Coordinates of C-alpha atoms in Angstrom, one line a residue:
X1 CA 22.8 -13.2 25.0
X2 CA 24.0 -9.6 25.3
X3 CA 21.0 -7.3 25.2
X4 CA 22.6 -5.1 22.5
X5 CA 21.8 -7.9 20.1
X6 CA 25.1 -9.8 20.4
X7 CA 25.1 -13.5 21.2
X8 CA 28.1 -15.5 22.3
X9 CA 28.6 -18.6 20.3
X10 CA 30.0 -21.0 22.9
X11 CA 31.3 -20.3 26.3
X12 CA 34.9 -21.2 25.6
X13 CA 35.2 -20.9 21.9
X14 CA 38.1 -18.7 20.8
X15 CA 40.3 -19.5 23.8
X16 CA 43.8 -20.7 22.8
X17 CA 45.2 -24.0 24.2
X18 CA 48.1 -22.3 25.9
X19 CA 45.7 -20.4 28.2
X20 CA 45.8 -17.1 26.3
X21 CA 42.3 -15.6 25.9
X22 CA 41.0 -14.8 22.5
X23 CA 37.9 -12.6 22.1
X24 CA 34.8 -14.8 22.0
X25 CA 33.4 -15.1 18.5
X26 CA 30.1 -13.2 18.4
X27 CA 27.4 -12.4 16.0
X28 CA 25.4 -9.2 16.3
X29 CA 21.9 -10.3 15.5
X30 CA 20.5 -6.8 15.9
X31 CA 22.8 -5.5 13.2
X32 CA 22.0 -8.6 11.0
X33 CA 18.3 -8.0 11.4
X34 CA 18.8 -4.4 10.3
X35 CA 20.5 -5.6 7.2
X36 CA 17.7 -8.2 6.6
X37 CA 15.1 -5.4 6.6
X38 CA 17.2 -3.2 4.3
X39 CA 17.5 -6.1 1.8
X40 CA 13.7 -6.8 2.0
X41 CA 13.0 -3.1 1.4
X42 CA 15.3 -3.1 -1.7
X43 CA 14.0 -6.4 -3.1
X44 CA 10.3 -5.9 -2.5
X45 CA 9.9 -2.2 -2.9
X46 CA 8.9 0.5 -0.5
X47 CA 5.2 0.0 -0.7
X48 CA 5.3 -3.8 0.0
X49 CA 7.9 -3.3 2.7
X50 CA 5.9 -0.5 4.5
X51 CA 2.7 -2.5 4.3
X52 CA 4.0 -5.9 5.7
X53 CA 7.5 -5.6 7.1
X54 CA 8.0 -2.2 8.7
X55 CA 6.6 -3.5 12.0
X56 CA 8.2 -6.9 11.9
X57 CA 10.7 -6.9 14.8
X58 CA 13.4 -9.2 16.1
X59 CA 12.8 -10.4 19.6
X60 CA 15.9 -12.6 19.8
X61 CA 17.6 -15.7 18.6
X62 CA 17.8 -18.9 20.6
X63 CA 18.5 -22.5 19.6
X64 CA 18.8 -21.6 15.9
X65 CA 15.4 -20.0 15.9
X66 CA 14.9 -16.3 15.0
X67 CA 12.0 -15.1 17.1
X68 CA 10.1 -12.3 15.2
X69 CA 7.0 -10.4 16.4
X70 CA 4.3 -8.2 14.8
X71 CA 1.6 -6.2 16.4
X72 CA -1.5 -8.0 15.0
X73 CA -2.6 -11.5 14.1
X74 CA -3.5 -10.4 10.6
X75 CA 0.1 -9.4 9.9
X76 CA 1.4 -12.6 11.3
X77 CA -1.0 -14.7 9.1
X78 CA -0.2 -12.7 6.0
X79 CA 3.6 -12.9 6.3
X80 CA 3.4 -16.6 7.1
X81 CA 1.2 -17.2 4.1
X82 CA 3.1 -15.1 1.6
X83 CA 6.6 -14.2 2.6
X84 CA 7.9 -16.6 5.3
X85 CA 10.3 -18.4 3.0
X86 CA 11.8 -15.2 1.7
X87 CA 12.3 -13.9 5.3
X88 CA 14.0 -17.1 6.3
X89 CA 16.3 -17.1 3.3
X90 CA 17.3 -13.5 3.8
X91 CA 17.9 -13.9 7.5
X92 CA 20.0 -17.0 6.9
X93 CA 22.1 -15.1 4.4
X94 CA 23.0 -12.6 7.1
X95 CA 23.1 -15.1 10.1
X96 CA 23.9 -18.6 8.8
X97 CA 23.2 -20.2 12.2
X98 CA 19.5 -19.3 12.0
X99 CA 17.8 -22.3 10.6
X100 CA 14.1 -21.3 11.2
X101 CA 12.0 -18.3 12.1
X102 CA 9.0 -18.0 14.4
X103 CA 6.5 -15.2 14.3
X104 CA 4.4 -14.2 17.3
X105 CA 2.0 -11.4 18.1
X106 CA 3.4 -8.8 20.5
X107 CA 1.6 -8.8 23.8
X108 CA -0.2 -12.2 23.4
X109 CA 0.3 -15.0 25.9
X110 CA 0.1 -17.8 23.3
X111 CA 3.3 -19.5 22.4
X112 CA 5.1 -18.6 19.2
X113 CA 4.5 -21.3 16.6
X114 CA 7.4 -22.3 14.3
X115 CA 6.4 -21.5 10.7
X116 CA 9.6 -22.3 8.8
X117 CA 12.4 -24.6 9.8
X118 CA 15.3 -26.6 8.4
X119 CA 15.8 -30.3 9.3
X120 CA 17.0 -29.4 12.8
X121 CA 14.4 -30.0 15.6
X122 CA 16.3 -28.0 18.3
X123 CA 13.9 -25.9 20.4
X124 CA 14.7 -22.3 21.4
X125 CA 15.9 -21.9 24.9
X126 CA 13.7 -19.9 27.3
X127 CA 15.1 -16.4 28.1
X128 CA 16.1 -15.9 31.7
X129 CA 18.3 -13.7 33.9
X130 CA 18.9 -10.1 33.2
X131 CA 17.5 -10.2 29.7
X132 CA 14.2 -11.4 30.9
X133 CA 14.1 -8.7 33.5
X134 CA 14.9 -6.1 30.9
X135 CA 11.7 -6.9 29.0
X136 CA 9.5 -7.1 32.0
X137 CA 6.8 -4.4 32.2
X138 CA 7.4 -2.2 35.3
X139 CA 4.6 -2.5 38.0
X140 CA 4.6 1.2 38.5
X141 CA 4.6 3.2 35.3
X142 CA 5.9 6.7 35.2
X143 CA 5.7 9.0 32.1
X144 CA 7.3 7.2 29.2
X145 CA 8.2 8.1 25.7
X146 CA 5.5 8.0 23.0
X147 CA 5.6 4.4 21.8
X148 CA 4.8 3.8 18.1
X149 CA 4.5 0.0 18.5
X150 CA 2.7 -0.8 21.8
X151 CA 2.6 -4.2 23.3
X152 CA -1.1 -4.8 23.6
X153 CA -3.1 -5.5 26.7
X154 CA -6.5 -7.0 27.0
X155 CA -9.5 -4.7 26.3
X156 CA -12.3 -6.9 27.4
X157 CA -13.9 -10.3 27.1
X158 CA -14.7 -9.9 23.4
X159 CA -11.2 -8.7 22.5
X160 CA -10.7 -11.5 20.0
X161 CA -13.9 -11.0 18.0
X162 CA -14.0 -9.2 14.7
X163 CA -16.0 -6.4 16.2
X164 CA -13.9 -5.7 19.3
X165 CA -11.1 -3.9 17.5
X166 CA -7.5 -3.9 18.5
X167 CA -6.8 -4.0 22.3
X168 CA -5.6 -0.8 23.9
X169 CA -2.2 -0.7 25.6
X170 CA -2.6 0.0 29.3
X171 CA 0.7 1.9 29.3
X172 CA -0.3 4.4 26.6
X173 CA -2.4 7.0 28.4
X174 CA -2.4 10.8 28.5
X175 CA -0.7 10.7 31.9
X176 CA 2.3 8.9 30.4
X177 CA 2.6 11.1 27.3
X178 CA 5.5 13.6 27.4
X179 CA 4.3 16.9 26.0
X180 CA 6.6 19.3 24.1
X181 CA 6.4 22.1 21.5
X182 CA 6.1 19.7 18.6
X183 CA 3.1 17.7 20.0
X184 CA 1.4 20.2 22.3
X185 CA -1.5 21.0 19.8
X186 CA -2.1 17.3 19.0
X187 CA -2.1 16.4 22.7
X188 CA -4.5 19.2 23.5
X189 CA -6.9 18.3 20.7
X190 CA -6.8 14.6 21.6
X191 CA -7.5 15.2 25.2
X192 CA -10.3 17.6 24.4
X193 CA -12.0 15.1 22.2
X194 CA -11.5 12.2 24.6
X195 CA -13.1 14.1 27.5
X196 CA -15.9 15.7 25.5
X197 CA -19.3 14.9 27.0
X198 CA -21.6 17.3 25.1
X199 CA -23.8 16.7 22.1
X200 CA -22.2 16.1 18.7
X201 CA -18.5 15.8 18.0
X202 CA -15.5 18.1 18.1
X203 CA -13.1 18.7 15.2
X204 CA -14.7 15.9 13.2
X205 CA -12.6 14.1 12.1
X206 CA -9.5 14.7 14.0
X207 CA -6.6 13.7 11.7
X208 CA -3.1 13.3 13.2
X209 CA -0.1 12.7 11.0
X210 CA 3.5 12.2 11.8
X211 CA 6.6 10.1 11.0
X212 CA 7.5 6.9 12.7
X213 CA 7.9 7.0 16.5
X214 CA 6.7 10.6 17.2
X215 CA 3.7 9.6 19.4
X216 CA 0.6 9.5 17.3
X217 CA -0.3 6.0 18.3
X218 CA 0.3 6.9 21.9
X219 CA -2.2 9.7 21.6
X220 CA -4.8 7.4 19.9
X221 CA -4.5 4.9 22.8
X222 CA -4.8 7.8 25.3
X223 CA -8.0 8.9 23.6
X224 CA -9.4 5.4 23.7
X225 CA -8.7 5.0 27.4
X226 CA -10.1 8.4 28.5
X227 CA -13.2 8.0 26.3
X228 CA -14.0 4.6 27.7
X229 CA -13.5 5.9 31.3
X230 CA -16.2 8.5 30.4
X231 CA -18.6 5.7 29.4
X232 CA -18.4 6.1 25.7
X233 CA -18.4 3.2 23.2
X234 CA -15.0 3.1 21.6
X235 CA -13.5 0.9 18.9
X236 CA -9.8 1.3 18.1
X237 CA -8.6 -0.3 14.8
X238 CA -5.4 -0.5 13.0
X239 CA -5.7 -0.4 9.2
X240 CA -4.9 -4.1 8.9
X241 CA -7.4 -5.0 11.5
X242 CA -10.1 -3.0 9.7
X243 CA -9.2 -4.8 6.4
X244 CA -9.1 -8.2 8.1
X245 CA -12.5 -7.6 9.8
X246 CA -14.2 -6.5 6.6
X247 CA -12.8 -9.3 4.5
X248 CA -13.7 -11.9 7.1
X249 CA -17.2 -10.5 7.4
X250 CA -17.6 -10.9 3.6
X251 CA -16.4 -14.5 3.8
X252 CA -18.8 -15.3 6.6
X253 CA -21.7 -13.3 5.0
X254 CA -21.9 -11.0 8.1
X255 CA -20.8 -7.8 6.3
X256 CA -24.1 -6.0 7.2
X257 CA -23.7 -6.8 10.9
X258 CA -20.0 -5.7 10.8
X259 CA -21.0 -2.4 9.2
X260 CA -23.8 -1.8 11.7
X261 CA -21.4 -2.5 14.6
X262 CA -18.9 0.0 13.3
X263 CA -21.5 2.7 12.7
X264 CA -23.2 2.1 16.1
X265 CA -20.4 3.4 18.3
X266 CA -19.6 6.7 19.8
X267 CA -15.9 7.0 18.8
X268 CA -14.0 5.3 16.0
X269 CA -10.2 5.4 16.2
X270 CA -8.3 4.3 13.1
X271 CA -4.5 4.1 13.0
X272 CA -2.2 3.8 10.0
X273 CA -4.9 4.7 7.4
X274 CA -2.2 4.8 4.7
X275 CA -2.1 1.0 4.7
X276 CA -5.8 0.6 3.7
X277 CA -5.8 -1.2 0.3
X278 CA -8.3 -2.7 -2.0
X279 CA -11.1 -0.9 -3.9
X280 CA -14.0 -2.4 -2.0
X281 CA -12.3 -1.9 1.4
X282 CA -11.5 1.7 0.6
X283 CA -15.1 2.3 -0.5
X284 CA -16.4 0.8 2.8
X285 CA -13.9 2.9 4.7
X286 CA -15.3 6.0 3.0
X287 CA -18.9 5.0 3.7
X288 CA -18.2 4.3 7.3
X289 CA -16.4 7.6 7.9
X290 CA -19.3 9.5 6.2
X291 CA -22.0 7.6 8.1
X292 CA -20.3 8.3 11.5
X293 CA -19.6 12.0 10.8
X294 CA -23.1 12.6 9.5
X295 CA -24.5 10.9 12.6
X296 CA -22.5 13.2 14.9
X297 CA -20.2 10.4 16.0
X298 CA -16.5 11.2 16.7
X299 CA -13.8 9.9 14.3
X300 CA -10.1 10.1 14.9
X301 CA -7.7 9.0 12.2
X302 CA -3.9 8.8 12.1
X303 CA -1.4 8.4 9.3
X304 CA 2.2 9.0 8.4
X305 CA 1.2 11.7 5.9
X306 CA -1.4 14.4 5.5
X307 CA -4.8 13.5 3.8
X308 CA -3.8 15.2 0.5
X309 CA -0.9 12.7 0.1
X310 CA -3.1 9.6 0.5
X311 CA -3.1 9.0 -3.2
X312 CA -4.5 5.5 -2.9
X313 CA -7.8 6.8 -1.5
X314 CA -10.5 8.4 -3.6
X315 CA -10.6 12.2 -3.8
X316 CA -13.9 12.4 -1.9
X317 CA -12.5 10.4 1.0
X318 CA -9.3 12.5 1.2
X319 CA -11.5 15.6 1.1
X320 CA -13.7 14.3 4.0
X321 CA -10.6 13.5 6.1
X322 CA -9.1 17.0 5.4
X323 CA -12.4 18.6 6.4
X324 CA -11.9 18.3 10.1
X325 CA -8.9 19.3 12.2
X326 CA -5.6 18.2 10.6
X327 CA -2.6 18.3 13.0
X328 CA 1.0 17.4 12.3
X329 CA 3.2 16.1 15.1
X330 CA 6.6 17.5 14.4
X331 CA 10.0 16.0 15.1
X332 CA 11.3 15.8 18.7
X333 CA 13.4 18.8 19.6
X334 CA 16.3 18.2 22.0
X335 CA 14.5 19.4 25.1
X336 CA 11.6 17.0 24.4
X337 CA 14.0 14.2 23.8
X338 CA 15.7 14.9 27.2
X339 CA 12.3 14.9 28.9
X340 CA 11.3 11.6 27.2
X341 CA 14.6 9.9 28.2
X342 CA 14.3 11.2 31.8
X343 CA 10.7 9.9 32.1
X344 CA 11.6 6.5 30.7
X345 CA 14.7 6.2 32.9
X346 CA 12.5 7.1 36.0
X347 CA 10.1 4.3 35.0
X348 CA 12.9 1.8 34.6
X349 CA 14.3 2.6 38.0
X350 CA 11.0 1.4 39.6
X351 CA 12.0 -2.2 38.7
X352 CA 15.8 -1.6 38.8
X353 CA 16.5 0.7 41.8
X354 CA 20.3 0.5 41.3
X355 CA 20.2 1.7 37.7
X356 CA 21.3 5.3 37.5
X357 CA 22.2 7.5 34.5
X358 CA 23.9 10.9 34.9
X359 CA 22.5 14.1 33.2
X360 CA 25.6 14.1 31.0
X361 CA 24.7 10.7 29.6
X362 CA 21.1 11.7 29.1
X363 CA 22.1 14.9 27.2
X364 CA 24.6 12.9 25.1
X365 CA 21.9 10.4 24.1
X366 CA 19.4 13.1 23.4
X367 CA 21.9 14.8 21.0
X368 CA 22.9 11.6 19.3
X369 CA 19.5 10.1 18.7
X370 CA 17.2 12.5 16.9
X371 CA 15.0 10.3 14.8
X372 CA 12.1 9.2 17.0
X373 CA 10.8 8.0 20.3
X374 CA 11.3 4.3 19.4
X375 CA 15.0 4.8 19.2
X376 CA 15.0 6.6 22.5
X377 CA 13.2 3.6 24.1
X378 CA 15.8 1.3 22.5
X379 CA 18.6 3.5 23.9
X380 CA 17.2 3.1 27.4
X381 CA 17.0 -0.7 27.0
X382 CA 20.6 -0.8 25.8
X383 CA 21.9 1.4 28.7
X384 CA 20.1 -0.9 31.2
X385 CA 21.5 -4.0 29.5
X386 CA 25.1 -2.7 29.7
X387 CA 24.7 -1.6 33.3
X388 CA 23.0 -4.9 34.3
X389 CA 25.4 -7.3 32.5
X390 CA 28.6 -5.5 33.2
X391 CA 27.8 -4.3 36.7
X392 CA 29.5 -1.0 36.0
X393 CA 28.2 2.6 36.0
X394 CA 27.0 4.0 32.7
X395 CA 29.3 6.7 31.4
X396 CA 29.3 8.7 28.2
X397 CA 31.8 6.3 26.7
X398 CA 29.7 3.2 27.5
X399 CA 26.6 5.0 26.2
X400 CA 28.4 5.7 23.0
X401 CA 29.1 2.0 22.5
X402 CA 25.6 1.0 23.6
X403 CA 23.7 3.1 21.2
X404 CA 26.1 2.9 18.3
X405 CA 23.8 0.9 16.1
X406 CA 20.9 3.3 16.7
X407 CA 22.9 6.2 15.6
X408 CA 24.4 4.4 12.6
X409 CA 21.2 2.8 11.3
X410 CA 18.8 5.7 11.5
X411 CA 16.4 5.8 8.6
X412 CA 17.1 8.6 6.0
X413 CA 14.9 11.7 6.0
X414 CA 11.6 11.2 4.1
X415 CA 11.5 14.0 1.5
X416 CA 8.2 15.3 0.3
X417 CA 7.5 16.5 -3.3
X418 CA 6.0 19.7 -1.9
X419 CA 9.4 20.4 -0.1
X420 CA 11.2 19.9 -3.4
X421 CA 8.9 22.2 -5.3
X422 CA 9.2 24.9 -2.6
X423 CA 13.0 24.7 -2.5
X424 CA 13.5 24.7 -6.3
X425 CA 11.0 27.6 -6.7
X426 CA 12.9 29.6 -4.1
X427 CA 16.3 28.8 -5.7
X428 CA 15.2 29.9 -9.2
X429 CA 13.1 32.9 -8.1
X430 CA 9.7 31.6 -9.3
X431 CA 6.7 30.7 -7.3
X432 CA 5.5 27.1 -6.6
X433 CA 2.3 28.0 -8.4
X434 CA 4.4 28.8 -11.5
X435 CA 5.9 25.3 -11.3
X436 CA 2.5 23.7 -11.1
X437 CA 1.0 26.0 -13.8
X438 CA 0.8 25.5 -17.6
X439 CA 3.4 28.3 -18.2
X440 CA 6.1 27.2 -20.7
X441 CA 8.6 30.0 -20.5
X442 CA 12.2 29.0 -20.1
X443 CA 12.3 30.7 -16.6
X444 CA 9.7 28.2 -15.4
X445 CA 10.3 25.1 -17.5
X446 CA 13.9 24.5 -16.3
X447 CA 13.1 24.6 -12.5
X448 CA 9.9 22.5 -13.2
X449 CA 12.0 19.8 -14.9
X450 CA 14.7 19.9 -12.2
X451 CA 11.9 19.6 -9.5
X452 CA 10.5 16.6 -11.4
X453 CA 13.9 15.0 -11.7
X454 CA 14.6 15.5 -7.9
X455 CA 11.2 14.0 -7.1
X456 CA 12.0 10.9 -9.1
X457 CA 15.5 10.6 -7.6
X458 CA 14.8 11.4 -3.9
X459 CA 11.3 10.0 -3.4
X460 CA 9.6 6.6 -4.0
X461 CA 6.7 8.1 -5.9
X462 CA 5.9 6.6 -9.3
X463 CA 6.0 8.7 -12.5
X464 CA 2.2 9.0 -12.7
X465 CA 2.1 10.1 -9.0
X466 CA 4.7 12.7 -9.6
X467 CA 2.8 13.9 -12.7
X468 CA -0.4 14.3 -10.6
X469 CA 1.6 16.4 -8.0
X470 CA 2.9 18.7 -10.8
X471 CA -0.5 20.1 -11.9
X472 CA -2.0 16.8 -13.2
X473 CA 0.6 16.2 -15.9
X474 CA 1.0 12.9 -17.8
X475 CA 3.7 10.5 -16.7
X476 CA 5.4 10.8 -20.1
X477 CA 6.0 14.5 -19.4
X478 CA 7.8 13.6 -16.1
X479 CA 9.8 10.9 -17.9
X480 CA 10.9 13.4 -20.6
X481 CA 12.0 15.9 -17.8
X482 CA 13.9 13.3 -15.9
X483 CA 15.8 12.1 -19.0
X484 CA 16.5 15.7 -20.1
X485 CA 18.0 16.7 -16.8
X486 CA 20.0 13.5 -16.6
X487 CA 21.5 14.3 -20.0
X488 CA 22.2 17.9 -19.1
X489 CA 23.9 17.0 -15.8
X490 CA 26.3 14.8 -17.8
X491 CA 27.2 17.6 -20.2
X492 CA 27.0 20.7 -17.9
X493 CA 29.1 20.5 -14.7
X494 CA 27.7 23.8 -13.4
X495 CA 24.1 22.4 -13.6
X496 CA 25.4 19.1 -12.1
X497 CA 26.9 21.0 -9.1
X498 CA 23.6 23.0 -8.7
X499 CA 21.5 19.8 -8.6
X500 CA 23.8 18.2 -6.1
X501 CA 23.5 21.2 -3.9
X502 CA 19.8 21.0 -4.0
X503 CA 20.0 17.3 -3.1
X504 CA 22.1 18.0 -0.1
X505 CA 19.8 20.8 1.1
X506 CA 16.8 18.5 0.9
X507 CA 18.6 15.6 2.6
X508 CA 20.1 17.5 5.5

């Protein structure tokens, strides 16, 4: 298997009988898996995909088995129970030689159990050689890129109980976090909270929000490690772990003990709060947050959006979350990306002393990959694979080949309704408050309708959600605006060009 996701199908397939060599037939499983995820997103919708499939990753394909991993047992159980047949069918449509899929939990030592298979009983071959060394954790860890999806490490003897929370990753500490302009405030606040030894809590709650792969989970783990070193009682939970623990407590009639355990700690860290679902679970989440804050206990929460955009949560819970210190972690600037790459490459050289990458290659990768730290981590893995398997030095040309899929498959920019409102208001010389107001003059109605139309076209928000974001309007008002602008665009080329320009400005 080539580490860039390409697997050779037979050692000698493709060679002609007269001795002339023909390129070995290959299948790029990495690219196939990217297409699988895109199809699942399109078929199931953004909300379902984000909740259950965004963190489902391909580990490899061997012996006809696609080996997938997720960060928690709850996700593994849910996907196996509800979506495994769809995942297999979609994967086989892109990679016909995959006849079964297996799901494991990242960081656990237990073997992956097959959950869907065809009639074939072939067992996946064990990974060995350079590929196995590639995924080995270095014994000495230098500063690494903020990792959004850590491979978990044991957090104690009770790590598998409902009350223990999610284990902390030993690699994700403050020492290994690379600080830049975009994350300096979040890092300073996190470190201050983690090392606080006085009475009461600081910035309660601390609310961090950022897009995928920008380091918020790394900071949460860093807080957990430092606070535990200071002797504080800490529970770190992902949203799905919180939901699983609460539902399981209800089933086993131990809900009271579960609540008391959560409320009897010094520091609660909750990640991916946007995934909390269910009326009773959301209510319990709100009660827990209130109880801890009122008791002077520290709460740290992370999400992919600010509290005001957590529409699934009740207004009073959103208000409580917004009442502390809310910090956004911005996108990685080029200088920070260079620092992250350099730190990760230094860490890799501890286990691969002969692996060397020139500053020119580092600068090229930093310019080419702008999305997040996860892609930078993937770029380092691909460079190491090419150097290890080919035995040649890494040049800008080989780097371009190695990271081609990362550059090509970057997720599109997530556009916010607030950004649309601000841009349209500026373009038509009105204020954003005018767009949200009840004013019905022509100078305000037109930009308001254009902003509603763009919100429907460029975001995944529903009509009722868009209406709420436009001053609490009814969804029928939004639908009328969308249909009207669609009709006018078809009749008025000037307006059509104007709307297209606004789209490009928002998407760039």
